[in-house]
PDB file of C-alpha atoms in Angstrom:
ATOM      1  CA  MET A   1    -281.366  69.482  21.292  1.00 86.00           C
ATOM      2  CA  LYS A   2    -280.459  65.829  21.583  1.00 94.00           C
ATOM      3  CA  ASP A   3    -276.754  65.189  21.019  1.00 95.00           C
ATOM      4  CA  PRO A   4    -276.002  63.535  18.665  1.00 96.00           C
ATOM      5  CA  SER A   5    -278.905  64.094  16.283  1.00 97.00           C
ATOM      6  CA  PHE A   6    -279.441  65.305  12.737  1.00 97.00           C
ATOM      7  CA  ARG A   7    -281.687  68.088  14.052  1.00 97.00           C
ATOM      8  CA  ARG A   8    -278.940  69.432  16.305  1.00 97.00           C
ATOM      9  CA  SER A   9    -276.261  69.196  13.614  1.00 96.00           C
ATOM     10  CA  LEU A  10    -278.471  70.965  11.084  1.00 96.00           C
ATOM     11  CA  ALA A  11    -279.328  73.765  13.525  1.00 96.00           C
ATOM     12  CA  LEU A  12    -275.655  74.335  14.354  1.00 95.00           C
ATOM     13  CA  PHE A  13    -274.665  74.246  10.684  1.00 94.00           C
ATOM     14  CA  ARG A  14    -277.334  76.783   9.745  1.00 94.00           C
ATOM     15  CA  ALA A  15    -276.149  79.064  12.523  1.00 93.00           C
ATOM     16  CA  PHE A  16    -272.543  78.595  11.415  1.00 90.00           C
ATOM     17  CA  ILE A  17    -273.129  79.637   7.800  1.00 89.00           C
ATOM     18  CA  ARG A  18    -274.881  82.806   9.032  1.00 89.00           C
ATOM     19  CA  GLU A  19    -272.242  83.547  11.667  1.00 88.00           C
ATOM     20  CA  ARG A  20    -270.929  86.691   9.948  1.00 85.00           C
ATOM     21  CA  GLU A  21    -274.424  88.081   9.445  1.00 89.00           C
ATOM     22  CA  ASP A  22    -275.725  87.256  12.917  1.00 93.00           C
ATOM     23  CA  PRO A  23    -272.921  86.265  15.305  1.00 92.00           C
ATOM     24  CA  ALA A  24    -275.114  86.657  18.383  1.00 93.00           C
ATOM     25  CA  VAL A  25    -277.466  83.880  17.281  1.00 94.00           C
ATOM     26  CA  ALA A  26    -274.627  81.608  16.157  1.00 95.00           C
ATOM     27  CA  TYR A  27    -272.513  81.923  19.279  1.00 95.00           C
ATOM     28  CA  THR A  28    -275.406  81.879  21.721  1.00 96.00           C
ATOM     29  CA  LEU A  29    -276.555  78.563  20.237  1.00 97.00           C
ATOM     30  CA  LEU A  30    -273.015  77.181  20.239  1.00 97.00           C
ATOM     31  CA  ALA A  31    -272.480  78.256  23.854  1.00 97.00           C
ATOM     32  CA  ARG A  32    -275.673  76.537  25.000  1.00 97.00           C
ATOM     33  CA  ASP A  33    -274.657  73.385  23.168  1.00 98.00           C
ATOM     34  CA  ALA A  34    -271.164  73.404  24.681  1.00 98.00           C
ATOM     35  CA  ALA A  35    -272.527  73.961  28.194  1.00 98.00           C
ATOM     36  CA  ASP A  36    -274.884  71.011  27.686  1.00 98.00           C
ATOM     37  CA  GLN A  37    -271.876  68.883  26.729  1.00 97.00           C
ATOM     38  CA  VAL A  38    -269.970  69.934  29.846  1.00 98.00           C
ATOM     39  CA  GLU A  39    -272.957  69.157  32.063  1.00 98.00           C
ATOM     40  CA  ARG A  40    -273.050  65.594  30.811  1.00 97.00           C
ATOM     41  CA  TYR A  41    -270.048  65.045  33.037  1.00 97.00           C
ATOM     42  CA  LEU A  42    -270.162  67.797  35.674  1.00 97.00           C
ATOM     43  CA  PRO A  43    -272.991  70.067  36.856  1.00 97.00           C
ATOM     44  CA  LEU A  44    -272.024  73.715  36.438  1.00 98.00           C
ATOM     45  CA  GLU A  45    -273.904  75.129  39.423  1.00 98.00           C
ATOM     46  CA  GLY A  46    -271.347  76.613  41.837  1.00 98.00           C
ATOM     47  CA  LYS A  47    -268.330  75.465  39.820  1.00 98.00           C
ATOM     48  CA  VAL A  48    -265.343  77.605  38.831  1.00 98.00           C
ATOM     49  CA  VAL A  49    -264.960  77.652  35.034  1.00 98.00           C
ATOM     50  CA  VAL A  50    -262.107  79.277  33.126  1.00 98.00           C
ATOM     51  CA  ASP A  51    -262.921  80.085  29.509  1.00 97.00           C
ATOM     52  CA  ILE A  52    -259.598  80.298  27.677  1.00 97.00           C
ATOM     53  CA  GLY A  53    -259.598  82.222  24.417  1.00 95.00           C
ATOM     54  CA  GLY A  54    -263.358  82.734  24.581  1.00 93.00           C
ATOM     55  CA  GLY A  55    -263.389  85.913  22.512  1.00 90.00           C
ATOM     56  CA  ASN A  56    -266.251  88.215  23.384  1.00 88.00           C
ATOM     57  CA  GLY A  57    -267.651  86.028  26.119  1.00 94.00           C
ATOM     58  CA  TYR A  58    -270.659  84.068  24.853  1.00 95.00           C
ATOM     59  CA  PHE A  59    -269.454  80.858  26.539  1.00 97.00           C
ATOM     60  CA  THR A  60    -268.617  82.679  29.768  1.00 96.00           C
ATOM     61  CA  GLN A  61    -272.057  84.248  29.844  1.00 95.00           C
ATOM     62  CA  GLU A  62    -273.753  80.887  29.333  1.00 97.00           C
ATOM     63  CA  PHE A  63    -271.751  79.243  32.118  1.00 98.00           C
ATOM     64  CA  ARG A  64    -272.740  82.067  34.454  1.00 97.00           C
ATOM     65  CA  ARG A  65    -276.367  81.710  33.449  1.00 97.00           C
ATOM     66  CA  ARG A  66    -276.156  78.119  34.699  1.00 98.00           C
ATOM     67  CA  GLY A  67    -274.763  79.151  38.066  1.00 98.00           C
ATOM     68  CA  ALA A  68    -271.024  78.785  37.485  1.00 98.00           C
ATOM     69  CA  GLN A  69    -268.356  81.261  38.551  1.00 97.00           C
ATOM     70  CA  SER A  70    -266.916  81.742  35.086  1.00 96.00           C
ATOM     71  CA  TYR A  71    -263.913  83.855  34.106  1.00 96.00           C
ATOM     72  CA  LEU A  72    -262.812  84.775  30.600  1.00 96.00           C
ATOM     73  CA  PHE A  73    -259.127  84.778  29.642  1.00 96.00           C
ATOM     74  CA  GLU A  74    -258.497  86.254  26.197  1.00 94.00           C
ATOM     75  CA  PRO A  75    -255.109  87.340  24.786  1.00 88.00           C
ATOM     76  CA  ASP A  76    -256.458  89.486  21.936  1.00 80.00           C
ATOM     77  CA  ARG A  77    -258.057  92.757  23.021  1.00 74.00           C
ATOM     78  CA  GLY A  78    -259.553  93.058  19.560  1.00 70.00           C
ATOM     79  CA  GLU A  79    -261.717  90.005  20.224  1.00 67.00           C
ATOM     80  CA  LEU A  80    -263.276  91.482  23.348  1.00 68.00           C
ATOM     81  CA  GLY A  81    -266.387  92.957  21.767  1.00 60.00           C
ATOM     82  CA  ASP A  82    -269.316  92.915  24.200  1.00 52.00           C
ATOM     83  CA  PRO A  83    -271.948  90.269  23.384  1.00 46.00           C
ATOM     84  CA  ARG A  84    -274.440  92.092  25.629  1.00 44.00           C
ATOM     85  CA  PRO A  85    -274.856  95.750  26.575  1.00 36.00           C
ATOM     86  CA  GLN A  86    -272.982  95.299  29.862  1.00 41.00           C
ATOM     87  CA  GLY A  87    -270.361  92.953  28.427  1.00 46.00           C
ATOM     88  CA  PRO A  88    -268.672  90.096  30.267  1.00 63.00           C
ATOM     89  CA  ARG A  89    -267.217  91.115  33.613  1.00 74.00           C
ATOM     90  CA  ASN A  90    -264.232  89.399  35.256  1.00 76.00           C
ATOM     91  CA  THR A  91    -262.391  89.297  31.936  1.00 89.00           C
ATOM     92  CA  VAL A  92    -258.591  89.032  31.957  1.00 90.00           C
ATOM     93  CA  VAL A  93    -256.284  89.796  29.049  1.00 91.00           C
ATOM     94  CA  ALA A  94    -253.957  86.823  29.330  1.00 91.00           C
ATOM     95  CA  ASP A  95    -252.121  84.299  27.197  1.00 91.00           C
ATOM     96  CA  GLY A  96    -253.271  80.681  27.359  1.00 94.00           C
ATOM     97  CA  TYR A  97    -249.626  79.603  27.589  1.00 95.00           C
ATOM     98  CA  LEU A  98    -249.258  81.301  30.971  1.00 95.00           C
ATOM     99  CA  LEU A  99    -252.505  81.820  32.845  1.00 96.00           C
ATOM    100  CA  PRO A 100    -252.432  84.011  35.978  1.00 96.00           C
ATOM    101  CA  LEU A 101    -254.002  81.271  38.083  1.00 97.00           C
ATOM    102  CA  ALA A 102    -252.828  79.000  40.867  1.00 98.00           C
ATOM    103  CA  ASP A 103    -252.508  75.263  40.294  1.00 98.00           C
ATOM    104  CA  GLY A 104    -255.885  73.536  40.533  1.00 98.00           C
ATOM    105  CA  ALA A 105    -257.869  76.779  40.668  1.00 98.00           C
ATOM    106  CA  ALA A 106    -260.636  75.655  38.299  1.00 98.00           C
ATOM    107  CA  ASP A 107    -263.230  72.914  38.307  1.00 98.00           C
ATOM    108  CA  VAL A 108    -263.500  73.208  34.520  1.00 98.00           C
ATOM    109  CA  ALA A 109    -260.940  74.480  32.011  1.00 98.00           C
ATOM    110  CA  PHE A 110    -262.731  75.241  28.766  1.00 98.00           C
ATOM    111  CA  SER A 111    -261.397  76.010  25.293  1.00 98.00           C
ATOM    112  CA  SER A 112    -263.534  76.150  22.149  1.00 97.00           C
ATOM    113  CA  ASN A 113    -261.921  76.455  18.717  1.00 96.00           C
ATOM    114  CA  VAL A 114    -258.634  77.853  20.000  1.00 97.00           C
ATOM    115  CA  LEU A 115    -256.109  75.043  19.667  1.00 97.00           C
ATOM    116  CA  GLU A 116    -255.727  75.436  15.884  1.00 98.00           C
ATOM    117  CA  HIS A 117    -254.659  79.029  16.497  1.00 97.00           C
ATOM    118  CA  VAL A 118    -251.726  78.315  18.833  1.00 96.00           C
ATOM    119  CA  ALA A 119    -248.231  77.415  17.679  1.00 96.00           C
ATOM    120  CA  ASP A 120    -247.562  75.072  20.624  1.00 97.00           C
ATOM    121  CA  PRO A 121    -250.751  73.142  21.450  1.00 97.00           C
ATOM    122  CA  HIS A 122    -248.961  70.796  23.849  1.00 97.00           C
ATOM    123  CA  THR A 123    -247.913  73.666  26.117  1.00 97.00           C
ATOM    124  CA  PHE A 124    -251.429  75.122  25.868  1.00 98.00           C
ATOM    125  CA  LEU A 125    -252.919  71.787  26.999  1.00 98.00           C
ATOM    126  CA  SER A 126    -250.379  71.518  29.814  1.00 98.00           C
ATOM    127  CA  GLU A 127    -251.453  74.914  31.116  1.00 98.00           C
ATOM    128  CA  MET A 128    -255.107  73.892  30.982  1.00 98.00           C
ATOM    129  CA  ALA A 129    -254.261  70.773  32.987  1.00 98.00           C
ATOM    130  CA  ARG A 130    -252.211  72.750  35.497  1.00 98.00           C
ATOM    131  CA  VAL A 131    -255.043  75.116  36.426  1.00 98.00           C
ATOM    132  CA  THR A 132    -257.627  72.304  36.725  1.00 98.00           C
ATOM    133  CA  ARG A 133    -258.134  70.662  40.106  1.00 98.00           C
ATOM    134  CA  PRO A 134    -257.647  66.892  40.442  1.00 98.00           C
ATOM    135  CA  GLY A 135    -260.874  65.267  39.290  1.00 98.00           C
ATOM    136  CA  GLY A 136    -261.849  68.394  37.365  1.00 98.00           C
ATOM    137  CA  LEU A 137    -262.827  68.549  33.731  1.00 98.00           C
ATOM    138  CA  ILE A 138    -260.963  69.839  30.673  1.00 98.00           C
ATOM    139  CA  TYR A 139    -263.021  70.614  27.576  1.00 98.00           C
ATOM    140  CA  VAL A 140    -261.052  71.185  24.367  1.00 98.00           C
ATOM    141  CA  SER A 141    -262.400  71.417  20.850  1.00 98.00           C
ATOM    142  CA  PHE A 142    -260.684  72.512  17.655  1.00 98.00           C
ATOM    143  CA  THR A 143    -261.103  72.459  13.892  1.00 97.00           C
ATOM    144  CA  ASN A 144    -258.581  70.020  12.447  1.00 97.00           C
ATOM    145  CA  TRP A 145    -256.639  71.161   9.392  1.00 97.00           C
ATOM    146  CA  TYR A 146    -257.873  68.546   6.921  1.00 97.00           C
ATOM    147  CA  SER A 147    -261.542  69.008   7.787  1.00 97.00           C
ATOM    148  CA  PRO A 148    -263.682  70.865   5.215  1.00 95.00           C
ATOM    149  CA  TRP A 149    -263.428  73.934   7.479  1.00 95.00           C
ATOM    150  CA  GLY A 150    -259.718  73.638   8.251  1.00 97.00           C
ATOM    151  CA  GLY A 151    -258.822  76.723   6.255  1.00 97.00           C
ATOM    152  CA  HIS A 152    -261.408  78.812   8.090  1.00 96.00           C
ATOM    153  CA  GLU A 153    -262.545  81.725   5.921  1.00 95.00           C
ATOM    154  CA  TRP A 154    -260.620  80.431   2.901  1.00 96.00           C
ATOM    155  CA  ALA A 155    -261.919  76.841   3.186  1.00 96.00           C
ATOM    156  CA  PRO A 156    -262.303  74.503   1.372  1.00 96.00           C
ATOM    157  CA  TRP A 157    -259.604  75.857  -0.950  1.00 97.00           C
ATOM    158  CA  HIS A 158    -256.945  75.103   1.671  1.00 97.00           C
ATOM    159  CA  TYR A 159    -256.816  71.608   0.135  1.00 97.00           C
ATOM    160  CA  ALA A 160    -255.148  73.258  -2.864  1.00 96.00           C
ATOM    161  CA  GLY A 161    -252.558  74.932  -0.637  1.00 96.00           C
ATOM    162  CA  ALA A 162    -252.757  77.560   2.069  1.00 96.00           C
ATOM    163  CA  GLU A 163    -251.173  80.453   0.186  1.00 96.00           C
ATOM    164  CA  ARG A 164    -253.218  79.793  -2.924  1.00 96.00           C
ATOM    165  CA  ALA A 165    -256.403  79.598  -0.865  1.00 97.00           C
ATOM    166  CA  ARG A 166    -255.653  82.798   1.016  1.00 96.00           C
ATOM    167  CA  ALA A 167    -254.809  84.671  -2.200  1.00 96.00           C
ATOM    168  CA  ARG A 168    -258.035  83.466  -3.809  1.00 97.00           C
ATOM    169  CA  TYR A 169    -260.056  84.641  -0.820  1.00 97.00           C
ATOM    170  CA  GLU A 170    -258.465  88.093  -0.930  1.00 97.00           C
ATOM    171  CA  ARG A 171    -259.046  88.444  -4.679  1.00 96.00           C
ATOM    172  CA  ARG A 172    -262.668  87.405  -4.305  1.00 96.00           C
ATOM    173  CA  THR A 173    -263.529  89.550  -1.281  1.00 95.00           C
ATOM    174  CA  GLY A 174    -261.227  92.508  -1.821  1.00 96.00           C
ATOM    175  CA  HIS A 175    -259.950  92.580   1.751  1.00 94.00           C
ATOM    176  CA  PRO A 176    -257.173  90.799   3.693  1.00 95.00           C
ATOM    177  CA  ALA A 177    -257.825  87.361   5.154  1.00 96.00           C
ATOM    178  CA  LYS A 178    -257.966  87.204   8.940  1.00 94.00           C
ATOM    179  CA  HIS A 179    -255.892  84.032   9.116  1.00 96.00           C
ATOM    180  CA  ARG A 180    -252.422  83.250   7.814  1.00 96.00           C
ATOM    181  CA  LEU A 181    -250.941  79.761   8.099  1.00 97.00           C
ATOM    182  CA  GLY A 182    -247.996  79.637  10.482  1.00 97.00           C
ATOM    183  CA  GLU A 183    -248.931  82.918  12.160  1.00 96.00           C
ATOM    184  CA  ASN A 184    -252.412  82.592  13.647  1.00 96.00           C
ATOM    185  CA  LEU A 185    -253.569  79.308  12.079  1.00 98.00           C
ATOM    186  CA  PHE A 186    -251.713  76.003  12.262  1.00 98.00           C
ATOM    187  CA  ARG A 187    -251.943  72.512  10.806  1.00 97.00           C
ATOM    188  CA  ILE A 188    -253.241  70.389  13.683  1.00 98.00           C
ATOM    189  CA  GLY A 189    -254.484  66.854  13.163  1.00 97.00           C
ATOM    190  CA  VAL A 190    -256.793  64.460  14.951  1.00 98.00           C
ATOM    191  CA  GLY A 191    -254.402  61.507  15.133  1.00 98.00           C
ATOM    192  CA  GLN A 192    -251.435  63.471  16.448  1.00 97.00           C
ATOM    193  CA  THR A 193    -253.571  65.160  19.103  1.00 98.00           C
ATOM    194  CA  LEU A 194    -255.126  61.890  20.269  1.00 98.00           C
ATOM    195  CA  ARG A 195    -251.701  60.271  20.553  1.00 98.00           C
ATOM    196  CA  HIS A 196    -250.480  63.198  22.605  1.00 98.00           C
ATOM    197  CA  VAL A 197    -253.342  63.312  25.122  1.00 98.00           C
ATOM    198  CA  ARG A 198    -253.392  59.513  25.513  1.00 98.00           C
ATOM    199  CA  GLY A 199    -249.690  59.596  26.308  1.00 98.00           C
ATOM    200  CA  ARG A 200    -250.022  62.216  29.021  1.00 98.00           C
ATOM    201  CA  THR A 201    -249.857  61.205  32.681  1.00 97.00           C
ATOM    202  CA  ASP A 202    -251.744  64.212  34.072  1.00 97.00           C
ATOM    203  CA  VAL A 203    -255.081  63.597  32.311  1.00 98.00           C
ATOM    204  CA  ASP A 204    -257.389  60.726  31.422  1.00 98.00           C
ATOM    205  CA  VAL A 205    -259.338  60.782  28.173  1.00 98.00           C
ATOM    206  CA  VAL A 206    -263.039  60.557  29.036  1.00 98.00           C
ATOM    207  CA  SER A 207    -264.294  61.115  25.488  1.00 98.00           C
ATOM    208  CA  ALA A 208    -262.833  61.842  22.067  1.00 98.00           C
ATOM    209  CA  ARG A 209    -265.517  62.590  19.506  1.00 98.00           C
ATOM    210  CA  SER A 210    -266.612  64.697  16.595  1.00 98.00           C
ATOM    211  CA  ARG A 211    -268.222  67.762  18.119  1.00 97.00           C
ATOM    212  CA  TYR A 212    -270.899  68.124  15.434  1.00 96.00           C
ATOM    213  CA  TRP A 213    -271.254  64.667  13.851  1.00 95.00           C
ATOM    214  CA  PRO A 214    -274.940  63.615  13.894  1.00 95.00           C
ATOM    215  CA  VAL A 215    -274.450  59.856  14.472  1.00 94.00           C
ATOM    216  CA  LEU A 216    -271.875  57.775  16.356  1.00 94.00           C
ATOM    217  CA  PRO A 217    -269.559  60.754  16.946  1.00 96.00           C
ATOM    218  CA  GLU A 218    -266.907  58.681  18.759  1.00 97.00           C
ATOM    219  CA  LEU A 219    -266.655  56.105  15.959  1.00 96.00           C
ATOM    220  CA  VAL A 220    -265.383  58.517  13.312  1.00 96.00           C
ATOM    221  CA  THR A 221    -262.360  59.493  15.432  1.00 97.00           C
ATOM    222  CA  ARG A 222    -261.186  55.857  15.581  1.00 96.00           C
ATOM    223  CA  VAL A 223    -260.586  55.427  11.852  1.00 96.00           C
ATOM    224  CA  PRO A 224    -257.095  56.629  10.825  1.00 96.00           C
ATOM    225  CA  GLY A 225    -257.080  58.719   7.686  1.00 95.00           C
ATOM    226  CA  LEU A 226    -260.835  59.126   7.502  1.00 96.00           C
ATOM    227  CA  ARG A 227    -260.920  60.930  10.848  1.00 97.00           C
ATOM    228  CA  GLU A 228    -258.669  63.706   9.569  1.00 97.00           C
ATOM    229  CA  PHE A 229    -261.366  64.709   7.091  1.00 96.00           C
ATOM    230  CA  ALA A 230    -264.631  63.486   8.609  1.00 95.00           C
ATOM    231  CA  THR A 231    -264.247  64.578  12.233  1.00 96.00           C
ATOM    232  CA  TRP A 232    -264.862  68.234  11.264  1.00 94.00           C
ATOM    233  CA  ASN A 233    -264.113  69.393  14.788  1.00 97.00           C
ATOM    234  CA  LEU A 234    -262.490  67.232  17.457  1.00 98.00           C
ATOM    235  CA  LEU A 235    -263.930  67.433  20.967  1.00 98.00           C
ATOM    236  CA  LEU A 236    -261.868  66.104  23.848  1.00 98.00           C
ATOM    237  CA  ILE A 237    -263.268  65.654  27.348  1.00 98.00           C
ATOM    238  CA  LEU A 238    -260.355  65.068  29.727  1.00 98.00           C
ATOM    239  CA  ARG A 239    -260.302  64.382  33.460  1.00 98.00           C
ATOM    240  CA  ARG A 240    -257.457  65.811  35.533  1.00 98.00           C
ATOM    241  CA  CYS A 241    -255.603  63.056  37.352  1.00 96.00           C
ATOM    242  CA  SER A 242    -254.977  63.229  41.078  1.00 84.00           C
TER     243      SER A 242
END
């Protein structure tokens, strides 16, 4: 699918709203789309890719399908359900704050929709930069708090307050919410993240864009205020400095 395009955005949105019913379709499509985005800047054939916080391995499997040596690092054993009968091999239970990798071990450090779940995103980004070789690529995307999906399963009621939104979700569904603000979900913004990465000396910002926006995805991230709502999901492509 052409990126950006209304057709692509609609296909991803349809898959997203059916994610609980059919996660295999949703995450397979998302993994293919993410791999396409990576290959805009670096061919994956023969490259070493570390997938940090990649859950049950859909992204890792897609990178391998394209010829990469891809390794999954996931801190939560509960997330390691097998997307295929054989499951992802070369999976390591490890925290993204302290990866068991040498400096510069990876050609690509990849993280999809993880940053909003870590209490210290700056340290997480520093670790991604550390394990990426000079000239290598860092792919980071996350759902910003003030986007319509910022509250995750209890969105969009997070605009009325996190505790109120979570309580409403639990009353409506009859079971506990997966996410709790300040424990496994955090308020992370577009502006603050852009200021941080642009101020770093170990990476260059190649692209900062809305991951799913159907037109002019880099323009929306340049408008203070509006970008906190309209970006939906911020995608950063960073290049590791020498």
